[in-house]
Coordinates of C-alpha atoms and ligand atoms in Angstrom, one line a residue:
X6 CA -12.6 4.9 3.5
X7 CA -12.7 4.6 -0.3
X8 CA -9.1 4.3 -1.2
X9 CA -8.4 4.3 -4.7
X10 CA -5.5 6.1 -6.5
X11 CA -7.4 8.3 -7.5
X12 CA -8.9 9.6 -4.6
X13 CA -6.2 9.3 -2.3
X14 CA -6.2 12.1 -0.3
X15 CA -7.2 12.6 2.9
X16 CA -8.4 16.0 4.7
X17 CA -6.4 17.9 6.8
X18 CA -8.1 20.9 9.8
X19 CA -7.3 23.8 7.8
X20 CA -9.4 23.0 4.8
X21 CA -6.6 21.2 2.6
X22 CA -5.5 17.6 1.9
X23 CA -2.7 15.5 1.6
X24 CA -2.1 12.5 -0.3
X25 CA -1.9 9.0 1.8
X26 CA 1.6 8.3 -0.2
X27 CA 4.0 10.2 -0.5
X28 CA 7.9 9.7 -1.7
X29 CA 10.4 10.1 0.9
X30 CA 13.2 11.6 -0.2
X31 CA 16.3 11.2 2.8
X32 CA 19.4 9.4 1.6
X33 CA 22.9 9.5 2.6
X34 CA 24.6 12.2 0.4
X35 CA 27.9 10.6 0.7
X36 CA 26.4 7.2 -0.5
X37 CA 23.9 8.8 -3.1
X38 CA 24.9 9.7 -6.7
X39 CA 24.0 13.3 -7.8
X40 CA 21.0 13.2 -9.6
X41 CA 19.7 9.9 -8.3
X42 CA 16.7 11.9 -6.4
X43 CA 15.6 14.0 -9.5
X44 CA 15.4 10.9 -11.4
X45 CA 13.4 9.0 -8.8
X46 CA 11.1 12.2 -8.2
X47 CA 10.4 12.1 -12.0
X48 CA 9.9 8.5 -12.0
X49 CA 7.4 8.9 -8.9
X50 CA 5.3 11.2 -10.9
X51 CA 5.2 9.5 -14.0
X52 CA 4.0 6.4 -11.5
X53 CA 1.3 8.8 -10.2
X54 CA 2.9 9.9 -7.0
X55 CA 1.6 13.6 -6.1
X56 CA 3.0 14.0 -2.6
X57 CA 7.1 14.5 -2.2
X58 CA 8.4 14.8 1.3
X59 CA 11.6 16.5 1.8
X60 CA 13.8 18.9 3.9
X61 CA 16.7 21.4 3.6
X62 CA 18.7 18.8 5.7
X63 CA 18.6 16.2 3.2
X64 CA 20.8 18.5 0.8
X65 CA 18.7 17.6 -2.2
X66 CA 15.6 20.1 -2.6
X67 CA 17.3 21.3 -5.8
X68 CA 17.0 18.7 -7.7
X69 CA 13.4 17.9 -6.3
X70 CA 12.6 21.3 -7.3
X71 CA 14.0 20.6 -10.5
X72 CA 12.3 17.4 -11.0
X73 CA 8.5 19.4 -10.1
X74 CA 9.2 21.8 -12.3
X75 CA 10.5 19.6 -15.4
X76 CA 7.2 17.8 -15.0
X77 CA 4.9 20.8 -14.9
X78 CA 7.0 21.9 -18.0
X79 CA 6.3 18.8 -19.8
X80 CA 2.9 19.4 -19.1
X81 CA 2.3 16.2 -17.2
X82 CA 1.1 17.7 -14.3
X83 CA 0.1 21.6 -12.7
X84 CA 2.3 22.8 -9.8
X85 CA -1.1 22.2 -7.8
X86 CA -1.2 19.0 -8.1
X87 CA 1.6 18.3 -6.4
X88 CA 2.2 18.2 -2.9
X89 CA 5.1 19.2 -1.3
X90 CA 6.3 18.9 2.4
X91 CA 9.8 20.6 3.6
X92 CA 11.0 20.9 7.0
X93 CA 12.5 23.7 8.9
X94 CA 15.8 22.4 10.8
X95 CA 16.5 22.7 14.2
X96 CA 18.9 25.3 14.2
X97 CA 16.2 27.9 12.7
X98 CA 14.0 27.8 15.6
X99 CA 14.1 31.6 16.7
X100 CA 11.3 33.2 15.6
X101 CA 12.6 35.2 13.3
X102 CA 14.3 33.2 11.3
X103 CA 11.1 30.9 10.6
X104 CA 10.6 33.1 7.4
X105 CA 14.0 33.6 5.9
X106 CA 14.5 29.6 6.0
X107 CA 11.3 28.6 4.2
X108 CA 12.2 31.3 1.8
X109 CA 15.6 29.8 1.4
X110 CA 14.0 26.5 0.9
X111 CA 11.8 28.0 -1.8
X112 CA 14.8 29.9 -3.4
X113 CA 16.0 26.2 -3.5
X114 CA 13.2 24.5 -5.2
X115 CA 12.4 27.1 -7.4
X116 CA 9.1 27.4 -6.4
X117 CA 6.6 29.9 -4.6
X118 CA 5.0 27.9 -2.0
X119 CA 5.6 24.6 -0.1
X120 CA 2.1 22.7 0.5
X121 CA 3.1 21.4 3.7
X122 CA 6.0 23.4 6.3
X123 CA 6.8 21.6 9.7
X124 CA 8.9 21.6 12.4
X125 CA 11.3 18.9 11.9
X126 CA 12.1 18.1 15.6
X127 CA 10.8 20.1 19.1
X128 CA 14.6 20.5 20.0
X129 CA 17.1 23.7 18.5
X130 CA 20.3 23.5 18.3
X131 CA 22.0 27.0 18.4
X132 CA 21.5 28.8 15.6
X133 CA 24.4 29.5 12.9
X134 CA 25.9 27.6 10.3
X135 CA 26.5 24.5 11.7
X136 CA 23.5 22.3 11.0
X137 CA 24.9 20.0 14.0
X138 CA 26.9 22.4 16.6
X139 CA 28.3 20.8 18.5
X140 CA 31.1 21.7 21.8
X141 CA 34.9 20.9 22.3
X142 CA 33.5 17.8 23.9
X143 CA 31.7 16.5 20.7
X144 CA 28.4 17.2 22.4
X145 CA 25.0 19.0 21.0
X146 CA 24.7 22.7 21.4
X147 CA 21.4 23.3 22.3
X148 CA 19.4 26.7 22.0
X149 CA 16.8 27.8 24.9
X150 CA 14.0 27.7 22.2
X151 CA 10.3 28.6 22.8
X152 CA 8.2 26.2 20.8
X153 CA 4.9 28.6 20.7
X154 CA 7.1 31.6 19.3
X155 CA 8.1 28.9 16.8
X156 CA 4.6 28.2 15.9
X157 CA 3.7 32.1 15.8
X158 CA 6.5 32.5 12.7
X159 CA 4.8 29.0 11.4
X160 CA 1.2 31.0 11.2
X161 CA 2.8 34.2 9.5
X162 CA 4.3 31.7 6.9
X163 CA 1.0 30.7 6.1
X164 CA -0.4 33.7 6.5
X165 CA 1.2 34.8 3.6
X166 CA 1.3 32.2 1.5
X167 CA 4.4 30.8 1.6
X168 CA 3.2 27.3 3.1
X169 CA -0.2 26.0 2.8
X170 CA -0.3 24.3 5.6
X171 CA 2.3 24.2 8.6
X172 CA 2.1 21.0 11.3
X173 CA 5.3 19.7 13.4
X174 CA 7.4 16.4 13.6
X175 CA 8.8 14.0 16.1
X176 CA 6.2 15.7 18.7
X177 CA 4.8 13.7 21.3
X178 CA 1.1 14.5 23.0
X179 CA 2.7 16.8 25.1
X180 CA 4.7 19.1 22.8
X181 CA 1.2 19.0 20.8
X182 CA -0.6 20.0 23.9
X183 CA 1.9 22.9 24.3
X184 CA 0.9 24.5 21.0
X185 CA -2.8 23.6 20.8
X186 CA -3.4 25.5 24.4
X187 CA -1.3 28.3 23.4
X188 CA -2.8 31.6 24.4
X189 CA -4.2 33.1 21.1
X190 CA -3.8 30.4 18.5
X191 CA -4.4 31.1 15.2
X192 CA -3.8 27.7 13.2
X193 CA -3.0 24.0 15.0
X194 CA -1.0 21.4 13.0
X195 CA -2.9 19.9 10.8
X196 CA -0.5 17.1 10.5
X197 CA 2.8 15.3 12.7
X198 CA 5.2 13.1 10.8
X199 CA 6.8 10.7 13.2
X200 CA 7.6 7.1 13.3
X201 CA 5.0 4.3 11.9
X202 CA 4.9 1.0 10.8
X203 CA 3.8 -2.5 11.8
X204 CA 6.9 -2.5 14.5
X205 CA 6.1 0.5 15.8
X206 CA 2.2 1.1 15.4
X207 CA 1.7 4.3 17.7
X208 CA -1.8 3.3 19.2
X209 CA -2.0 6.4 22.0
X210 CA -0.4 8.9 19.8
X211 CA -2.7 8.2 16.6
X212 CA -5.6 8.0 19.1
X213 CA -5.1 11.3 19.9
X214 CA -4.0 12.8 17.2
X215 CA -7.4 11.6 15.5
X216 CA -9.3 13.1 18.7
X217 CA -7.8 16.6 17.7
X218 CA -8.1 16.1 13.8
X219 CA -4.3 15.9 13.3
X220 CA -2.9 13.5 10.6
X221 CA -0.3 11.3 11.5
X222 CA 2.2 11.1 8.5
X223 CA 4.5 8.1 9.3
X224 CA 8.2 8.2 8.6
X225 CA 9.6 5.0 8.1
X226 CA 6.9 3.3 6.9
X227 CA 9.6 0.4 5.7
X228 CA 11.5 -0.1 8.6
X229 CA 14.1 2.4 7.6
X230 CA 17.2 2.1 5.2
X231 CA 19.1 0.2 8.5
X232 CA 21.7 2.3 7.6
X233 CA 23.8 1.6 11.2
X234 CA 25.0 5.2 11.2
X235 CA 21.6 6.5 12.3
X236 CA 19.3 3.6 12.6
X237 CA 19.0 0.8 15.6
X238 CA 19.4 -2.0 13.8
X239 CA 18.6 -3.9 16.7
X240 CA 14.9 -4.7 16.0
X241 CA 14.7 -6.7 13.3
X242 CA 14.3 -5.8 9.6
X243 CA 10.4 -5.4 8.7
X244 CA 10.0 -6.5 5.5
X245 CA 11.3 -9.9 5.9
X246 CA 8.3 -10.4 8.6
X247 CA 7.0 -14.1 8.4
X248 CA 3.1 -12.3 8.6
X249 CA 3.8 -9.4 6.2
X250 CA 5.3 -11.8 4.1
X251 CA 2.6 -14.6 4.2
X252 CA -0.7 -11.6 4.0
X253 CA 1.3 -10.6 0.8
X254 CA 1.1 -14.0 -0.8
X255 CA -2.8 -14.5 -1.1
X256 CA -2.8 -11.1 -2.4
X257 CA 0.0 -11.4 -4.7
X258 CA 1.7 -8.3 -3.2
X259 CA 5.0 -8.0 -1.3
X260 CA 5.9 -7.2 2.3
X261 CA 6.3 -3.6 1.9
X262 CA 2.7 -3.1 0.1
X263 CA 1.1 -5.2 3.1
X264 CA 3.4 -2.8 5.3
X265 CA 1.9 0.2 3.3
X266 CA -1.3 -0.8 2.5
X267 CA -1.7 -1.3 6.7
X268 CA -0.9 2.3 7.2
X269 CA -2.7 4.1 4.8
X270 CA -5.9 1.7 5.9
X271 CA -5.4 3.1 9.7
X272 CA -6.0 6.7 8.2
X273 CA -1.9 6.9 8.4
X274 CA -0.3 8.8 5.4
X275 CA 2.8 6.9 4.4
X276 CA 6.0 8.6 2.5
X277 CA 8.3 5.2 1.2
X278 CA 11.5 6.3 0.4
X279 CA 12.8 4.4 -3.1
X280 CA 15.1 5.9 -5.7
X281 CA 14.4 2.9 -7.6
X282 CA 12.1 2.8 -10.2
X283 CA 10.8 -0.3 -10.0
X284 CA 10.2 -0.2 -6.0
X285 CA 9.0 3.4 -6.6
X286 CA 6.7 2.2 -8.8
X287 CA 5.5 -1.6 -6.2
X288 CA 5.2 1.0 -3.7
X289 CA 2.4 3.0 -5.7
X290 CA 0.2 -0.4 -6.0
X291 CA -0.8 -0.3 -2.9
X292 CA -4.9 0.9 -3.5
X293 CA -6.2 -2.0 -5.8
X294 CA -6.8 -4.4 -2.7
X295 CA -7.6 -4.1 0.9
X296 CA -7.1 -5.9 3.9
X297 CA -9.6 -7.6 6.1
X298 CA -10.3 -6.6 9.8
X299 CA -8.5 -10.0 11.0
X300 CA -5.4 -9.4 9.2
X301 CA -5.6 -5.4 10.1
X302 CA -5.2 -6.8 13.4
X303 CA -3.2 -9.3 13.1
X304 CA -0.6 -7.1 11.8
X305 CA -1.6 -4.6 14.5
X306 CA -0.2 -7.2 16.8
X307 CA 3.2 -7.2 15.4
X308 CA 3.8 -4.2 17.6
X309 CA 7.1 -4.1 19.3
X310 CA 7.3 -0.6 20.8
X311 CA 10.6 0.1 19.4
X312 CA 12.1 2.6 17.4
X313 CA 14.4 2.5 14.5
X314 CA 15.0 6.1 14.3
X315 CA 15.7 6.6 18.3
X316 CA 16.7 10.6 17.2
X317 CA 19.6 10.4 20.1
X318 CA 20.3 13.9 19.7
Ligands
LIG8 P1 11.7 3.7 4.5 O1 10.9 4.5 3.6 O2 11.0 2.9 5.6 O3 12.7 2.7 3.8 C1 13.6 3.1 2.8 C2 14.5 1.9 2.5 O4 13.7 0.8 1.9 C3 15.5 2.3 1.4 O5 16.7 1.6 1.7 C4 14.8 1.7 0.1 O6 15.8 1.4 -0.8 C5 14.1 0.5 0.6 N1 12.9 0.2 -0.2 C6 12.0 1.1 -0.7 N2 10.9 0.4 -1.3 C7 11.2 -0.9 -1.1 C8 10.5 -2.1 -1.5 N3 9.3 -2.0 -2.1 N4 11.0 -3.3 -1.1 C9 12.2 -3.3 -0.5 N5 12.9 -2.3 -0.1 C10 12.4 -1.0 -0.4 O7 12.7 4.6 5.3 P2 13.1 6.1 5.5 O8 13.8 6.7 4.4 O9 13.7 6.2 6.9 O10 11.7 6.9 5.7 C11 11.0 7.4 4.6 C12 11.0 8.9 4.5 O11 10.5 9.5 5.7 C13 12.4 9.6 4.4 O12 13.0 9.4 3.2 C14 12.1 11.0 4.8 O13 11.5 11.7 3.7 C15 11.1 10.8 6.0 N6 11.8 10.7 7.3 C16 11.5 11.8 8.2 C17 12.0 11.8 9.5 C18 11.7 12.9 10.4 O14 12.4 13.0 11.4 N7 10.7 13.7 10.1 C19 12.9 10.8 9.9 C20 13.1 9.7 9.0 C21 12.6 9.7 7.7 P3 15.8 1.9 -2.4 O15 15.9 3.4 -2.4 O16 17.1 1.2 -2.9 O17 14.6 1.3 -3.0

C-alpha cells in the first residue's frame, strides 16, 4: 500500500473511501473549554486532516460543524473533501427514530449529509431523553432492540442521502454476522470502529473483517486519554512503551507516530484524538516513513489482549 498524504484513503464495499486518519473528537465536556474542539478541528484541517470523527454524545458537533463550514467558507477546502463520521446513540435504536436522529445531527452541524453514520454500540438503552437511563437502583435501562431493524433505518438513511455510507461500532464477529446474513440485505457495513492499538491489536477481528471487505477504524489508537472515569487504567500507558519508544528514535518520530504509523500500515484507519495543535499536527506526519516487516511484528507482539475502554455498560 502506497501511503502518502496524499493518497490516504482507503476503499470502503460501497464504492466510497475513507481517509486512514482521522481526528477524534471525544473529550470530557466538564473538563473541556468551549470552543477548544472548533479550534482543533480548524487546526486539523489547515494540517491536512480530511477525516473528523464525531458523535451527538460527545456534545460538540456544533462547533465541528462550525469549524467545516468556516473552512469551506475560507475557501480552503470543498464540503467533499471532508470526511465526516457521526454516531447514532444507543437510546435511538428503534427503527424509526434512525432518521430523525441523523437529521438532528445534521441540523447540528449544519450540514446536509454525514459521510460516514454508525451504530455507536449493539446495545439500546430505552429510548427518551436520558442519554443514560438508568433505574432507582442506578442500573442501565435497557431496550429489547432488534439490530437488523436497526440496520434497515441505517439503509433508508443512505438511501436518501443523508449518510454516505452507514457501518456499526463496538460489534464483534457475531453482531456482524447477524446483519451480513440478514434476510434481504441491501447494504453491509462498510466499516466498524472499535478498539486498536499495539496493546490491543485485534488479530481475529481484523482477519475477518478483511475477509468480508469491512474496514476496521480503530478507536483509541493512543491508548486512550486514561481519564479513570471511563478508562482501565490498569494496563499500562502506551506511549511510554520501551519498543514504540526506541522504533521512534531511528526514525526520528515519537511513540504515538510509531503507534499510528503501525495501524494505518495493517490497513487500520486511525482517528487520534488531540486538541492541541502541535500534537494534531505530530500526529499528521505519520506517511513520510514506513516501517519494516521486523518491527511491524515486533510491535505486533506487544499485544496484551486488554482493553482500555472495557464499555461496562
Ligand atoms: P486516543 O486518541 O488514543 O488518545 C487521546 C489522548 O492522547 C488525549 O489525552 C490527547 O491529549 C493525547 N494525545 C494526542 N496526541 C498525542 C501525542 N502525539 N502525544 C502524546 N499524547 C497525545 O484516545 P481516544 O480519545 O479514546 O480515542 C480517539 C477517538 O476515538 C475519540 O476521540 C473518539 O472520536 C473515538 N472513540 C470512539 C469510541 C466508540 O465507542 N466508537 C470509543 C472511544 C473513542 P491532547 O488532546 O491534550 O493532545
Amino acid at each position: 500500500m502506497n501511503l502518502t498524504a496524499e493518497s490516504h484513503r482507503i476503499p470502503l464495499s460501497d464504492g466510497n473511501s475513507i481517509p486512514l486518519l482521522g481526528l477524534g473528537t471525544y473529550a470530557d465536556p466538564q473538563k473541556t473549554p468551549k470552543g477548544s474542539c472548533l479550534e482543533a478541528v480548524k487546526v486539523a484541517i489547515d494540517a491536512g486532516y480530511r477525516h473528523i470523527d464525531g458523535a451527538f454524545v460527545y456534545f460538540n458537533e456544533h462547533e465541528v460543524g462550525q469549524a467545516i463550514r468556516e473552512k469551506i467558507a475560507e475557501g480552503k477546502i470543498k464540503r467533499e473533501d471532508i470526511f465526516y463520521c457521526g454516531k447514532l446513540w444507543n437510546t435511538c435504536h428503534p427503527p424509526e427514530l434512525v432518521r430523525p436522529t441523523l437529521e438532528k445531527t445534521l441540523k447540528i452541524l449544519q450540514l446536509d449529509y454525514v459521510d460516514l453514520y454508525i451504530i455507536e454500540l449493539p446495545m439500546a438503552f430505552k429510548p427518551g431523553d436520558a442519554l443514560y437511563p438508568k433505574d432507582e437502583n442506578g442500573k442501565y435501562i435497557y431496550h429489547e432492540t432488534d439490530l437488523c431493524a436497526t440496520w434497515e433505518a441505517m439503509e433508508a438513511c443512505k438511501d436518501a442521502g443523508l449518510a454516505k455510507s452507514i457501518g456499526v461500532s463496538n460489534f464483534n464477529r457475531r453482531q456482524l454476522e447477524m446483519i451480513m446474513n440478514k434476510p434481504g440485505l441491501k447494504y453491509k457495513p462498510v466499516s466498524n470502529q472499535v478498539e486498536c492499538h499495539p496493546y490491543f491489536t485485534q488479530p481475529k477481528l481484523l482477519e475477518f473483517c478483511r475477509q468480508h471487505d469491512i474496514v476496521i477504524v480503530g478507536y483509541s489508537p493512543l491508548g486512550t486519554s486514561r481519564d479513570e472515569s471511563w478508562v482501565n487504567v490498569s494496563s499500562p500507558p502506551l506511549l511510554k512503551d520501551p519498543v514504540l519508544n526506541a522504533i521512534g528514535k531511528k526514525y526520528n518520530k515519537t511513540a504515538a507516530q510509531v503507534a499510528l504509523r503501525f495501524s494505518i500500515q495493517r490497513g487500520v484507519v486511525v482517528i487520534p484524538k488531540s486538541f492541541n495543535p502541535q500534537r494534531i499536527r505530530e500526529n499528521f506526519q505519520i506517511f513520510d516513513f514506513s516501517l519494516t516487516e521486523k518491527e511491524m511484528k515486533e510491535i505486533e507482539a506487544l499485544n496484551k489482549n486488554v482493553r482500555y475502554v472495557e464499555l461496562l455498560m
